[in-house]
CSV table of C-alpha atoms in Angstrom, one decimal:
chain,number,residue,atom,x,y,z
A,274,UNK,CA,-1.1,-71.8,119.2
A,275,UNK,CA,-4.9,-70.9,119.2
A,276,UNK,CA,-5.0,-66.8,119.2
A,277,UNK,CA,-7.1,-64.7,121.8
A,278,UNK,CA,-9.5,-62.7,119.2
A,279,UNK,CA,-11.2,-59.5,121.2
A,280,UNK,CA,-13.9,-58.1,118.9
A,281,UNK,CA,-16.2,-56.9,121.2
A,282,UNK,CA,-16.5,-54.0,124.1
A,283,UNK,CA,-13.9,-55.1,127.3
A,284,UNK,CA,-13.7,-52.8,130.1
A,285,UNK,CA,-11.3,-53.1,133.0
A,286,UNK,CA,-8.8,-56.5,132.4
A,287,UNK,CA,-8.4,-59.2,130.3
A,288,UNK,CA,-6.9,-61.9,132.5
A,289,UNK,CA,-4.8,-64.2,130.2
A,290,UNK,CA,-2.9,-64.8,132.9
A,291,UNK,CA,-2.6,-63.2,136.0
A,292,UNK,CA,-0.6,-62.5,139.0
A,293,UNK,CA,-2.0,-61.3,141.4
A,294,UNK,CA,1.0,-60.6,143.6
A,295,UNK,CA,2.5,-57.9,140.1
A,296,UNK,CA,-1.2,-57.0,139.3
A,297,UNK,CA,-0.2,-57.9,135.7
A,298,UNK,CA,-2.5,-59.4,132.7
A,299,UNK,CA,0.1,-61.3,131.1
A,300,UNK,CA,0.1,-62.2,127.2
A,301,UNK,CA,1.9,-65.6,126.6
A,302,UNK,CA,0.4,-66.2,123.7
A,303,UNK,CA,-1.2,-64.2,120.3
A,304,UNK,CA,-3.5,-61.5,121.3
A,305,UNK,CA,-5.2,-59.8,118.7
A,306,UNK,CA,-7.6,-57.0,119.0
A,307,UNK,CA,-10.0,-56.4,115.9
A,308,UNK,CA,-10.8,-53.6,114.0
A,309,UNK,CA,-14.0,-51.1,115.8
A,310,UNK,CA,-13.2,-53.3,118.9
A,311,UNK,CA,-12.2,-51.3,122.5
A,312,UNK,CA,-9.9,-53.0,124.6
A,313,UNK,CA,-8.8,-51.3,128.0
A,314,UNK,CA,-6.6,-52.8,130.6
A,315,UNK,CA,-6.0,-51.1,134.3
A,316,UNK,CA,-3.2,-52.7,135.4
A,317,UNK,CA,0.2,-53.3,134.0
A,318,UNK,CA,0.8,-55.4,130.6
A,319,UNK,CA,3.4,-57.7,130.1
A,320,UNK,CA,3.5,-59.3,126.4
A,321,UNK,CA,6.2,-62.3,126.7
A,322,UNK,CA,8.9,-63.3,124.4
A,323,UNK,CA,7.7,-65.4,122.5
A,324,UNK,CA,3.8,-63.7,122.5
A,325,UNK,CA,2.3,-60.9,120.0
A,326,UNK,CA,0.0,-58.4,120.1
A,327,UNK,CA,-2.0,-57.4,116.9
A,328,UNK,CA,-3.8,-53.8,118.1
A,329,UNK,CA,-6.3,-52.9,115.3
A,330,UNK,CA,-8.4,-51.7,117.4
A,331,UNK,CA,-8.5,-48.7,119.8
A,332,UNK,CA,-6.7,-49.9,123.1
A,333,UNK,CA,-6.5,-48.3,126.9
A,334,UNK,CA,-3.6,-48.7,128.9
A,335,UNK,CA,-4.0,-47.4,132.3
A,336,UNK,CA,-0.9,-48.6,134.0
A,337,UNK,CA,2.6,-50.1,132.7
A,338,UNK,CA,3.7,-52.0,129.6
A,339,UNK,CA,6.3,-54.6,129.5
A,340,UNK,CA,6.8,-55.6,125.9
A,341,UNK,CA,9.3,-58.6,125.7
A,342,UNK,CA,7.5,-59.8,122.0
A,343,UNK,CA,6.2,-58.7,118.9
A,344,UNK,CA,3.5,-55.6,119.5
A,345,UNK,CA,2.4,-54.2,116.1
A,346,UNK,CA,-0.7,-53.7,113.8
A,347,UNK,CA,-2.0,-54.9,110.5
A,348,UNK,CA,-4.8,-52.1,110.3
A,349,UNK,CA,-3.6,-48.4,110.0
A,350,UNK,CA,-7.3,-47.3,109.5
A,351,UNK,CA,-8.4,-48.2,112.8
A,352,UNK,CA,-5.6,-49.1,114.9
A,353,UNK,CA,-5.2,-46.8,117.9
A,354,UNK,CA,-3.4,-46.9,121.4
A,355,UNK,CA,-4.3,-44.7,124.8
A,356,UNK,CA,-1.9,-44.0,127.6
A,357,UNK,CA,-4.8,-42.6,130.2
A,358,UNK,CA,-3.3,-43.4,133.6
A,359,UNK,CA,-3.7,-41.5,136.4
A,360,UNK,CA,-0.3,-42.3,137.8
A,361,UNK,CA,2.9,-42.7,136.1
A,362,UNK,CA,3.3,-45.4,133.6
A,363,UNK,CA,6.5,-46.9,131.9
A,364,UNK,CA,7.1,-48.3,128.6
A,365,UNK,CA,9.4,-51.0,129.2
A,366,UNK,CA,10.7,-54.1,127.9
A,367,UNK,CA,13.0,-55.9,125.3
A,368,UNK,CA,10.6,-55.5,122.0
A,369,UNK,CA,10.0,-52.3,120.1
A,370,UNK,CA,6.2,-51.6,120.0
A,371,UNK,CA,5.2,-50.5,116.4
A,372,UNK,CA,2.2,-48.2,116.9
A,373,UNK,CA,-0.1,-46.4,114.2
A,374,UNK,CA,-2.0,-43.8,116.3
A,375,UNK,CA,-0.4,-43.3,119.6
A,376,UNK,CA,-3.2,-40.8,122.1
A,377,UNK,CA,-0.9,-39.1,125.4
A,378,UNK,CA,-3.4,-38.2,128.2
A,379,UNK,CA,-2.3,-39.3,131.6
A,380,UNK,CA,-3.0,-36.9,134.5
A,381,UNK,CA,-0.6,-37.8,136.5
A,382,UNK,CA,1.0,-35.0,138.5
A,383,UNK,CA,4.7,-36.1,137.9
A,384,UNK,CA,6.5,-34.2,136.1
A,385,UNK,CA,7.2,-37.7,134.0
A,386,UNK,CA,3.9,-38.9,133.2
A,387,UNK,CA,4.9,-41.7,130.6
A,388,UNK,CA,8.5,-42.9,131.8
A,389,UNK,CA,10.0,-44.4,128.1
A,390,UNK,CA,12.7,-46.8,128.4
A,391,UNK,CA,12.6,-49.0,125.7
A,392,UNK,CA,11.6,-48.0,121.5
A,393,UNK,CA,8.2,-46.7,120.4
A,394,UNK,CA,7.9,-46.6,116.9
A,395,UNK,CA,5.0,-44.0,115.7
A,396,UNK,CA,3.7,-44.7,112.0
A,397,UNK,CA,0.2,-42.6,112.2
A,398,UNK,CA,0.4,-39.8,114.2
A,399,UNK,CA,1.1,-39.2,118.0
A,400,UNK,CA,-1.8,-37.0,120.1
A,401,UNK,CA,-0.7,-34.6,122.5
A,402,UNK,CA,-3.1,-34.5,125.2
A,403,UNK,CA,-1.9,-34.4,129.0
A,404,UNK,CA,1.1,-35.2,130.0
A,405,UNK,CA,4.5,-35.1,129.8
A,406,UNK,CA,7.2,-38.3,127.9
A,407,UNK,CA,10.3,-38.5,129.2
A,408,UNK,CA,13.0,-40.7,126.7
A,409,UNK,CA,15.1,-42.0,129.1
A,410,UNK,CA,19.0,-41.3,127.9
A,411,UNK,CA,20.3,-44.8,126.2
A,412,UNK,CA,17.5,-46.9,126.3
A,413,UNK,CA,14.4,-45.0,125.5
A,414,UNK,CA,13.7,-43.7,122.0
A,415,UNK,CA,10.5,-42.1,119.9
A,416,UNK,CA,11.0,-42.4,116.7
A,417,UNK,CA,8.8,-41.2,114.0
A,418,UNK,CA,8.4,-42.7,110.4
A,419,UNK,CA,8.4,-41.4,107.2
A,420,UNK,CA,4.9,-39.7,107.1
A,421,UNK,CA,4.6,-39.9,110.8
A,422,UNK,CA,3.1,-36.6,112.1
A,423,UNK,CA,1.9,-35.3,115.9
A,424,UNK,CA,-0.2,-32.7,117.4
A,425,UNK,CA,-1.4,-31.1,120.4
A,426,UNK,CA,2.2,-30.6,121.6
A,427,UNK,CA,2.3,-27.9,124.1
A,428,UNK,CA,3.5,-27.3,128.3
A,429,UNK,CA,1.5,-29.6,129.4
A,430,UNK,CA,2.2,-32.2,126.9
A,431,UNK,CA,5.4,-33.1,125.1
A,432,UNK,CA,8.7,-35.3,124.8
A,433,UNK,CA,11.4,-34.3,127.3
A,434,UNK,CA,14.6,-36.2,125.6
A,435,UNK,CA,15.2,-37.2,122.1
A,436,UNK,CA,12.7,-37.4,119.2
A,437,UNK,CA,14.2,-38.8,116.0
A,438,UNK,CA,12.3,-38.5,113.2
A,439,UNK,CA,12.9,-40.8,109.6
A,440,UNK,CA,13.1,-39.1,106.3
A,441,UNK,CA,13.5,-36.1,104.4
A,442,UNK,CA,10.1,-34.7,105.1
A,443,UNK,CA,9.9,-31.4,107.1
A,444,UNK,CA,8.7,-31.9,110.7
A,445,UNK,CA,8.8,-29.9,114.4
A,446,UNK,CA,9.8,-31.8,116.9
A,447,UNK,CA,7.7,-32.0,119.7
A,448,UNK,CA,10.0,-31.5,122.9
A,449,UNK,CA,10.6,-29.6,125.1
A,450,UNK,CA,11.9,-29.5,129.5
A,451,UNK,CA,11.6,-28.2,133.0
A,452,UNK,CA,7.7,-27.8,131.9
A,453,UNK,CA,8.3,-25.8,128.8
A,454,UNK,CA,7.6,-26.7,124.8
A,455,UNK,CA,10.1,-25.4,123.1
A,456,UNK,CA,10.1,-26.8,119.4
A,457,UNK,CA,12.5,-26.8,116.6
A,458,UNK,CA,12.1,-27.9,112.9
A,459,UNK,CA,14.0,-29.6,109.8
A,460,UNK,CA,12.8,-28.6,106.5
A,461,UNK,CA,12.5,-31.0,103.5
A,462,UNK,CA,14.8,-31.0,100.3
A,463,UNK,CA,18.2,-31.1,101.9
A,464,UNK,CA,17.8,-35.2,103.7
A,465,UNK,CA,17.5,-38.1,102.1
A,466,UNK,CA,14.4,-40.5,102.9
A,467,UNK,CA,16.7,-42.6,104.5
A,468,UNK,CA,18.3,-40.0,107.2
A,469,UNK,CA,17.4,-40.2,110.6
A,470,UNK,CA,17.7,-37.1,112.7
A,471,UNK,CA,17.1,-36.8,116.7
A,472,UNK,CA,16.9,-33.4,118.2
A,473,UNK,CA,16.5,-32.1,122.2
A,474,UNK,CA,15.7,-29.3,123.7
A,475,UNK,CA,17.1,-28.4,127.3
A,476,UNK,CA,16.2,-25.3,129.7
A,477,UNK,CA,19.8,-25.0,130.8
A,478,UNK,CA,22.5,-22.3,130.6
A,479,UNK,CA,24.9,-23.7,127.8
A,480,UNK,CA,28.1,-22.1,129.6
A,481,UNK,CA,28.0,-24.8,132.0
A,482,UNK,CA,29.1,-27.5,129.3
A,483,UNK,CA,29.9,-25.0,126.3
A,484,UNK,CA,31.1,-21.8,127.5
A,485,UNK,CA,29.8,-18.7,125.6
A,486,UNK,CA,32.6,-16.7,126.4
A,487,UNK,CA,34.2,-18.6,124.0
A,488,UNK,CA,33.1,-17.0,120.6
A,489,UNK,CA,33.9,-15.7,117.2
A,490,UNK,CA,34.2,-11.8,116.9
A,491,UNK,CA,31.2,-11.1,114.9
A,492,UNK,CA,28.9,-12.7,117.7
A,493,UNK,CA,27.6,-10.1,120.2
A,494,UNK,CA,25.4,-12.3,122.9
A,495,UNK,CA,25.0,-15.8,123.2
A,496,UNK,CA,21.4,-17.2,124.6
A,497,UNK,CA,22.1,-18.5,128.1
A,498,UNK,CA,19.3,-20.2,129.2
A,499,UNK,CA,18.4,-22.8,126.4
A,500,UNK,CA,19.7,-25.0,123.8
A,501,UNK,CA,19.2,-27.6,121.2
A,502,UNK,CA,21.2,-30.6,120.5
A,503,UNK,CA,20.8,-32.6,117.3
A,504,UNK,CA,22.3,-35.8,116.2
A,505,UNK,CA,22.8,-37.1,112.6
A,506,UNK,CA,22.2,-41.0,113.4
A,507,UNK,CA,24.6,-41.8,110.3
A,508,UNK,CA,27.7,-41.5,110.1
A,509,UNK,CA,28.3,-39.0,107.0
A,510,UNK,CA,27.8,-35.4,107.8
A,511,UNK,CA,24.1,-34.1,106.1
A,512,UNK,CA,23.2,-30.5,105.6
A,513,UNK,CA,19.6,-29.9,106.7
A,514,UNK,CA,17.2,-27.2,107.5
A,515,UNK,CA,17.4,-26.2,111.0
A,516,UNK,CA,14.7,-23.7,112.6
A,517,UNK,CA,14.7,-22.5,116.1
A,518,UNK,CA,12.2,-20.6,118.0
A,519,UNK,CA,12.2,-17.8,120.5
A,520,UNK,CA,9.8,-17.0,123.4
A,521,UNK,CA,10.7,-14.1,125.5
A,522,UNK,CA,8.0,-14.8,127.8
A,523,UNK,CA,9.1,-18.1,129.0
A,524,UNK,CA,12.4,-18.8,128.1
A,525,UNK,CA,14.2,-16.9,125.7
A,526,UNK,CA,16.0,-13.7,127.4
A,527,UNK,CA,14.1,-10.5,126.3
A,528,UNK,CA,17.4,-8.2,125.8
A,529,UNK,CA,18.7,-11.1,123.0
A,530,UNK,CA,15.4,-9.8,120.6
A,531,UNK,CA,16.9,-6.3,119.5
A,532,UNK,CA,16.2,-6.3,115.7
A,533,UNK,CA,16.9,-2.6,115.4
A,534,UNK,CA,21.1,-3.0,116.2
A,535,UNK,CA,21.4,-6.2,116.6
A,536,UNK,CA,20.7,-9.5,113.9
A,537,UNK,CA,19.5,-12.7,115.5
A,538,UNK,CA,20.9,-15.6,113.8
A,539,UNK,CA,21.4,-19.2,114.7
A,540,UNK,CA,25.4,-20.2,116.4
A,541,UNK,CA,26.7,-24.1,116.9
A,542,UNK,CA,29.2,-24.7,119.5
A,543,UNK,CA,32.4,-26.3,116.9
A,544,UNK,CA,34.4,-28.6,119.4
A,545,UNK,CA,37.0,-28.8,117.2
A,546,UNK,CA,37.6,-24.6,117.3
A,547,UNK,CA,35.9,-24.9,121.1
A,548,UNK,CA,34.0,-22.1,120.4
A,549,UNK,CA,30.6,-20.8,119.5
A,550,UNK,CA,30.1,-20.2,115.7
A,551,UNK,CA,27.7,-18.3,113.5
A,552,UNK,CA,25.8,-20.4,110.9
A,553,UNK,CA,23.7,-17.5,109.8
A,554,UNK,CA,19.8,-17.5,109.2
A,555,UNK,CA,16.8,-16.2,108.0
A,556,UNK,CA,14.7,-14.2,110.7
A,557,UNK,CA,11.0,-14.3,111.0
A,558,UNK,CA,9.6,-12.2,113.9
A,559,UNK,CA,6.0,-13.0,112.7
A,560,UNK,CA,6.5,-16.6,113.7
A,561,UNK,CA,9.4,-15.5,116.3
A,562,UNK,CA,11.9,-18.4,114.9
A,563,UNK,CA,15.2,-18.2,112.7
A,564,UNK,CA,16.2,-21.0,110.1
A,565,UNK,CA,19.7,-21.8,108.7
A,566,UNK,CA,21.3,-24.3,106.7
A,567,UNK,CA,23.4,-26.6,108.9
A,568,UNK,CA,25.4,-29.7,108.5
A,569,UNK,CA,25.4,-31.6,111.4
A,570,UNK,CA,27.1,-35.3,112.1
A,571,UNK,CA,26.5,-38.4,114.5
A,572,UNK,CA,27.9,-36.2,117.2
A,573,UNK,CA,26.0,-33.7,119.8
A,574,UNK,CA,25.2,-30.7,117.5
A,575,UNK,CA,24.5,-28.2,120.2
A,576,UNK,CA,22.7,-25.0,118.4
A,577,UNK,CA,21.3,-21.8,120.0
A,578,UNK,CA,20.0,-18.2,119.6
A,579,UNK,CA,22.2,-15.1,119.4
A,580,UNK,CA,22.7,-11.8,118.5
A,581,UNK,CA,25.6,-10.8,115.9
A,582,UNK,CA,27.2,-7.7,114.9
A,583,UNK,CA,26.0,-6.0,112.0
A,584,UNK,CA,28.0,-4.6,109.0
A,585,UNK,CA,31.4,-6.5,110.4
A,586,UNK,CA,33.6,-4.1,108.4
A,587,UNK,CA,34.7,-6.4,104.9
A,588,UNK,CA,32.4,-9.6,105.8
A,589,UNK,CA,30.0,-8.5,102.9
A,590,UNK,CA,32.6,-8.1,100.6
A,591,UNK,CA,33.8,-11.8,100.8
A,592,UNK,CA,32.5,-14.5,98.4
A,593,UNK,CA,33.2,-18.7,99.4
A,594,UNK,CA,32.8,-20.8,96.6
A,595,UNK,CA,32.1,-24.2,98.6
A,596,UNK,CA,32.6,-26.7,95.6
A,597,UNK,CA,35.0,-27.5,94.1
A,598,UNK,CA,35.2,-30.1,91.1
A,599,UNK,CA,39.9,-30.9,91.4
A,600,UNK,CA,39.6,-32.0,88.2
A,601,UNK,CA,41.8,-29.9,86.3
A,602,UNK,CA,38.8,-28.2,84.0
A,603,UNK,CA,39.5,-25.1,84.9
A,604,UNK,CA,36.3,-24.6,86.9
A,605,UNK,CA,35.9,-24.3,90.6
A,606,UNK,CA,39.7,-26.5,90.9
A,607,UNK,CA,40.3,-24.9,94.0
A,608,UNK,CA,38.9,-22.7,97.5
A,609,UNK,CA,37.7,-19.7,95.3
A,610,UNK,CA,37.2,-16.5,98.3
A,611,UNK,CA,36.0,-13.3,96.0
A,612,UNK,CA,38.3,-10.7,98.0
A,613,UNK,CA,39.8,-12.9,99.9
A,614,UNK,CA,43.3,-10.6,99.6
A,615,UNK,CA,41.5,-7.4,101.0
A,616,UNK,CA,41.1,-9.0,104.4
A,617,UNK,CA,44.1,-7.9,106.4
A,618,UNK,CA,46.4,-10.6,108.0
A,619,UNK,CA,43.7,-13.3,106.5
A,620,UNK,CA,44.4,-17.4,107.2
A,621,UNK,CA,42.4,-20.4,106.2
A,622,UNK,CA,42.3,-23.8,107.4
A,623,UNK,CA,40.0,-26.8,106.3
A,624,UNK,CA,39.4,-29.5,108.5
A,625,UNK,CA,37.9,-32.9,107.2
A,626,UNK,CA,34.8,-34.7,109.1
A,627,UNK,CA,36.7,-35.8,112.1
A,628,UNK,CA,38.2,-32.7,112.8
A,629,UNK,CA,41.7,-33.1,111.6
A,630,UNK,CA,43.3,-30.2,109.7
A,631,UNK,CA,44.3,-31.0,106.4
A,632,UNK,CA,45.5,-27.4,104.8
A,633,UNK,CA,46.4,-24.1,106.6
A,634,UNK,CA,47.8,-20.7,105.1
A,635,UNK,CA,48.4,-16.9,105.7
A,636,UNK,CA,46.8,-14.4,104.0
A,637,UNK,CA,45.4,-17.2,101.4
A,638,UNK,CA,45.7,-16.5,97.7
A,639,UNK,CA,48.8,-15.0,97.3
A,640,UNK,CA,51.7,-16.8,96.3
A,641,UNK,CA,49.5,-19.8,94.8
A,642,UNK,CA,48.9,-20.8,98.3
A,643,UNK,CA,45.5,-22.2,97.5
A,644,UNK,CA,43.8,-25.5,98.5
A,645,UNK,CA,43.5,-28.1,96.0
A,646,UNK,CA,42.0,-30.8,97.2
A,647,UNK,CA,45.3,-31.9,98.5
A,648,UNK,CA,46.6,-33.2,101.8
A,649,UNK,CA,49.5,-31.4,103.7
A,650,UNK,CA,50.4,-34.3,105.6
A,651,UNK,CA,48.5,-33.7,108.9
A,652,UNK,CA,47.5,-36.6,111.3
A,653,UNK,CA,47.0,-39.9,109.8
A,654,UNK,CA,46.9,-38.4,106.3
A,655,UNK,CA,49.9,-38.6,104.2
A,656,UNK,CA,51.6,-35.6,102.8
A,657,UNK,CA,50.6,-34.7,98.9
A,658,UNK,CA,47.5,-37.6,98.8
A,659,UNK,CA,45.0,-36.1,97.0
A,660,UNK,CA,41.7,-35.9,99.5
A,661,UNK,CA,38.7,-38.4,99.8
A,662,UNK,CA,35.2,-37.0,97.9
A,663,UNK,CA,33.1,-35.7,100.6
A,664,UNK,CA,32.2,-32.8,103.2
A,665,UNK,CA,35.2,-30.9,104.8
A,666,UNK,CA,34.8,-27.5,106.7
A,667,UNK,CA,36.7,-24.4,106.5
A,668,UNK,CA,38.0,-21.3,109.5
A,669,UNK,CA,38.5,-18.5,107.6
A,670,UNK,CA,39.7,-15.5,110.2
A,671,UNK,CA,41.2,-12.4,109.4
A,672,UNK,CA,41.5,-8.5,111.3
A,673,UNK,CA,39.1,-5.8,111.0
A,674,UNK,CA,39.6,-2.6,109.6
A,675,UNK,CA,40.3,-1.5,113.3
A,676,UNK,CA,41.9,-4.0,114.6
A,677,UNK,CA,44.7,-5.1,112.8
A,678,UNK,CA,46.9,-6.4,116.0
A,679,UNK,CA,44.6,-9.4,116.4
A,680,UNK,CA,42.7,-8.3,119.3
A,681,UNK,CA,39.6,-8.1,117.2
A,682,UNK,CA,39.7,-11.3,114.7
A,683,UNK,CA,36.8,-12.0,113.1
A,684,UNK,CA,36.2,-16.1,112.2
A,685,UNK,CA,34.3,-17.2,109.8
A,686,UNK,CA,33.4,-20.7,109.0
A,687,UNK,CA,31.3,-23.4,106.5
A,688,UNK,CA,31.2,-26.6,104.6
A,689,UNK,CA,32.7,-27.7,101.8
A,690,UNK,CA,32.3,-30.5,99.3
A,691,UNK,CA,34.9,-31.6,97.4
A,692,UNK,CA,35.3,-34.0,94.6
A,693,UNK,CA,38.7,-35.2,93.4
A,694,UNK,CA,37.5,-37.9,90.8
């Protein structure tokens, strides 16, 4: 096969092949473009099965792509790709095109400027320009390498749908809908380099698929105009850093920012409990954004802003040790709770990774009533096994100091990790 070598200044089309009834330059063979070489096509691409395109240099694609073959780069010095139509374009295809600098700026006035239905692999860094990706639900994805970075996201210019994102290195994902950005972040530390996290962003009341009525006691107001949803794209449950952000001018409701009664602090919808949760967080109203620890799983993590009572009667006073080492040393052998016998009518349950309960007990730590590590027999799980190593969560709910005919239960819930060997 005797490669196509480009290596000097084309404007308008290369016509490998063309039909002229599509209006499509068609690769069928190997196209490579070289280092401090422009290449610029204006109408669509299609790169055949058994073709490839090297891109090392900077490349213009004014209308579709249709990747059925190999499409990557050897060069990550020089190696850049433009999306500058004027009208919508659409990533499309069988192959996954491996990009190292990837350059958004198509005017088009649809609301879906670059239409991605097929994988996009970012190694560089991704420009935010003009316009607007949308990742199409089950076919489309963006995914960002380790050291892969962005910029220039902003109203204008972002990813409506899914961004995933490889590694343990913080990064904000650049998404947003309905014409807003509206970021979040994972910090670094908690992931391993091999984790691979996709989060969304929708501009959507959350009581139409998770109803905020439905809440623990200690959460005052849930946000009802926006939410995140993140997905764990492996299938053991991680902790990681979450950070939201607020914006009371565009999308975030005004009355949830009260820091003067109120704390704002970050709540997951728990289907198992079908009901919002807290999950705590760290406030700062410098950078209007709140970040918590979270553990999230291959499932839709749906996370959003609220407000939550402050000084919840005996809350402060309770303690969860969330290790535990069933090992018989005498250290951390069971679900230590500091005070956990001053909360009136108290239970705890603990729930493995797929949501089946595996202890439950009233008013915990009592009459040895404590959880070992040990099954009681619920779903598939025999009675008396001892557990499998690994992440479980716990519901601890109780009465306040008011309230002590269960009208005003307050739940609380987080992870564990046990170790039985």
């Amino acid at each position: 096969m005797k490669p196509y070598k480009i290596s000097a200044f084309i404007i308008l089309c290369l016509h490998l092949y063309t039909n002229q009834l599509l209006a499509q330059t068609v690769n069928t063979g190997l196209l490579h473009v070289e280092s401090d070489t422009e290449f610029s096509l204006l109408d669509d691409f299609g790169n055949t099965t058994d073709a490839m395109f090297v891109n090392n240099g900077t490349t213009y694609f004014h209308a579709d792509l249709i990747n059925d073959g190999d499409f990557d780069f050897t060069d990550p010095a020089t190696a850049t790709m433009h999306l500058v139509g004027a009208a919508q374009q659409t990533i499309n295809g069988n192959g996954t095109s491996f990009l190292n600098n990837l350059i958004v700026d198509n005017h088009s006035v649809a609301s879906e400027a670059i239409n991605l239905m097929k994988t996009i692999s970012i190694t560089g860094a991704m420009f935010f320009e003009q316009g607007i990706v949308s990742v199409q639900e089950g076919s489309g994805l963006l995914l960002f390498q380790q050291d892969a970075t962005h910029a220039g996201a902003s109203d204008t210019s972002h990813v409506d749908g899914y961004v995933n994102k490889l590694g343990h290195t913080t990064f904000e994902y650049p998404i947003g809908n309905s014409g807003y950005h509206r970021h979040a972040s994972k910090g670094s530390g908690i992931a391993d380099e091999e984790d691979d996290f996709s989060v969304r962003y929708t501009f959507q009341n959350p009581n139409d698929l998770y109803p905020i009525a439905e809440k623990a006691t200690t959460i005052d107001r849930i946000n009802d105009q926006e939410y995140w949803t993140v997905r764990n794209n492996s299938e053991e449950n991680t902790e990681i850093e979450l950070t939201l952000s607020w914006d009371t001018l565009k999308t975030t409701p005004a009355t949830l920012i009260n820091e003067a009664v109120l704390e704002l602090s970050i709540v997951r919808f728990d289907p198992v409990l079908n009901q919002w949760v807290d999950e705590g967080g760290t406030v700062n109203f410098e950078n209007h954004t709140v970040t918590a620890t979270v553990a999230v799983n291959h499932l839709e993590n749906v996370f959003t802003l609220a407000t939550v009572l402050s000084n919840t009667n005996n809350a402060d006073l309770v303690n969860v040790y969330n290790g535990i080492s069933a090992n018989a040393d005498g250290v951390n052998d069971y679900l230590i709770i500091e005070n956990v016998q001053s909360l009136p009518n108290n239970r705890v349950a603990v729930y493995n990774r797929l949501g089946v309960k595996v202890f439950e007990t009233d008013n915990y730590d009592t009459t040895g009533n404590i959880f070992t590590g040990i099954s009681e027999g619920r779903g598939t799980i025999s009675a008396d096994d001892k557990l499998p190593n690994g992440t479980y969560f716990y519901v601890l709910s109780y009465d306040t100091a008011s309230n002590t005919d269960g009208t005003g239960r307050i739940r609380q819930t987080g992870y564990l990790y046990l170790l039985t060997e």
